[in-house]
PDB file of C-alpha atoms in Angstrom:
ATOM      1  CA  MET A   1      70.681 138.515  94.978  1.00 58.00           C
ATOM      2  CA  THR A   2      72.023 136.479  97.880  1.00 74.00           C
ATOM      3  CA  ASP A   3      72.644 132.893  96.976  1.00 96.00           C
ATOM      4  CA  ARG A   4      71.235 129.941  98.851  1.00 95.00           C
ATOM      5  CA  VAL A   5      74.516 128.960 100.487  1.00 95.00           C
ATOM      6  CA  GLU A   6      74.993 132.412 101.968  1.00 96.00           C
ATOM      7  CA  ARG A   7      71.443 132.317 103.346  1.00 96.00           C
ATOM      8  CA  LEU A   8      72.100 128.878 104.811  1.00 96.00           C
ATOM      9  CA  GLU A   9      75.324 130.104 106.391  1.00 97.00           C
ATOM     10  CA  ARG A  10      73.515 132.996 108.057  1.00 97.00           C
ATOM     11  CA  ASP A  11      70.728 130.702 109.247  1.00 98.00           C
ATOM     12  CA  VAL A  12      73.213 128.215 110.714  1.00 98.00           C
ATOM     13  CA  GLU A  13      75.115 131.005 112.461  1.00 98.00           C
ATOM     14  CA  ALA A  14      71.846 132.110 114.079  1.00 99.00           C
ATOM     15  CA  LEU A  15      71.076 128.683 115.565  1.00 99.00           C
ATOM     16  CA  SER A  16      71.157 128.170 119.305  1.00 99.00           C
ATOM     17  CA  GLU A  17      73.682 125.703 120.708  1.00 98.00           C
ATOM     18  CA  SER A  18      71.107 122.914 120.958  1.00 99.00           C
ATOM     19  CA  GLU A  19      69.773 123.637 117.476  1.00 99.00           C
ATOM     20  CA  LEU A  20      73.316 123.613 116.116  1.00 98.00           C
ATOM     21  CA  GLN A  21      73.987 120.222 117.701  1.00 99.00           C
ATOM     22  CA  ARG A  22      70.766 118.868 116.228  1.00 99.00           C
ATOM     23  CA  PHE A  23      71.612 120.308 112.816  1.00 99.00           C
ATOM     24  CA  ALA A  24      75.156 118.913 112.960  1.00 98.00           C
ATOM     25  CA  LEU A  25      73.829 115.433 113.696  1.00 99.00           C
ATOM     26  CA  TRP A  26      71.321 115.682 110.851  1.00 99.00           C
ATOM     27  CA  PHE A  27      73.960 116.974 108.424  1.00 98.00           C
ATOM     28  CA  THR A  28      76.442 114.251 109.354  1.00 99.00           C
ATOM     29  CA  THR A  29      73.763 111.626 108.723  1.00 99.00           C
ATOM     30  CA  PHE A  30      72.834 113.330 105.456  1.00 99.00           C
ATOM     31  CA  GLN A  31      76.469 113.320 104.271  1.00 99.00           C
ATOM     32  CA  HIS A  32      76.801 109.654 105.210  1.00 99.00           C
ATOM     33  CA  ASP A  33      73.690 108.767 103.212  1.00 99.00           C
ATOM     34  CA  VAL A  34      74.961 110.705 100.179  1.00 99.00           C
ATOM     35  CA  TRP A  35      78.319 108.898 100.442  1.00 98.00           C
ATOM     36  CA  GLU A  36      76.620 105.497 100.686  1.00 99.00           C
ATOM     37  CA  ARG A  37      74.518 106.207  97.581  1.00 99.00           C
ATOM     38  CA  ARG A  38      77.615 107.273  95.632  1.00 98.00           C
ATOM     39  CA  ILE A  39      79.524 104.162  96.667  1.00 98.00           C
ATOM     40  CA  ALA A  40      76.570 101.941  95.713  1.00 98.00           C
ATOM     41  CA  ARG A  41      76.253 103.684  92.347  1.00 98.00           C
ATOM     42  CA  ASP A  42      79.986 103.325  91.679  1.00 98.00           C
ATOM     43  CA  ALA A  43      79.916  99.664  92.708  1.00 97.00           C
ATOM     44  CA  ASP A  44      76.920  98.962  90.463  1.00 98.00           C
ATOM     45  CA  ALA A  45      78.721 100.659  87.563  1.00 98.00           C
ATOM     46  CA  GLY A  46      81.826  98.511  88.121  1.00 97.00           C
ATOM     47  CA  ARG A  47      84.038 101.453  89.082  1.00 98.00           C
ATOM     48  CA  LEU A  48      85.251  99.627  92.194  1.00 97.00           C
ATOM     49  CA  ASP A  49      86.005  96.316  90.534  1.00 98.00           C
ATOM     50  CA  PHE A  50      89.703  97.177  90.492  1.00 97.00           C
ATOM     51  CA  LEU A  51      89.725  96.897  94.296  1.00 96.00           C
ATOM     52  CA  VAL A  52      88.423  93.334  94.158  1.00 94.00           C
ATOM     53  CA  ASP A  53      90.927  92.539  91.411  1.00 96.00           C
ATOM     54  CA  GLU A  54      93.794  93.909  93.512  1.00 96.00           C
ATOM     55  CA  ALA A  55      92.704  91.916  96.563  1.00 94.00           C
ATOM     56  CA  ARG A  56      92.426  88.718  94.531  1.00 96.00           C
ATOM     57  CA  GLU A  57      95.871  89.278  93.056  1.00 97.00           C
ATOM     58  CA  GLU A  58      97.370  89.866  96.508  1.00 96.00           C
ATOM     59  CA  ARG A  59      95.631  86.751  97.787  1.00 95.00           C
ATOM     60  CA  ARG A  60      97.041  84.721  94.905  1.00 96.00           C
ATOM     61  CA  GLU A  61     100.510  86.104  95.623  1.00 97.00           C
ATOM     62  CA  ARG A  62      99.993  85.550  99.353  1.00 95.00           C
ATOM     63  CA  THR A  63     100.725  89.205 100.077  1.00 96.00           C
ATOM     64  CA  LEU A  64      97.208  90.080 101.238  1.00 89.00           C
ATOM     65  CA  LYS A  65      97.239  91.527 104.750  1.00 88.00           C
ATOM     66  CA  ASP A  66      94.419  91.305 107.282  1.00 86.00           C
ATOM     67  CA  LEU A  67      92.957  94.592 108.395  1.00 84.00           C
TER      68      LEU A  67
END
């Protein structure tokens, strides 16, 4: 049996240029939304607290650099 990814690959390859552009925009937005949810979940779970701690330490030591 053909798996779903292979079917998707064939379907994407069959898209017209305009359909491919539309799909690419949708998929980019979809990936962004997935990324945002993961970041929010990690932040809520405290997995990113080390970044705040590092920034505070650099600020205390006056080694924090502006972006």
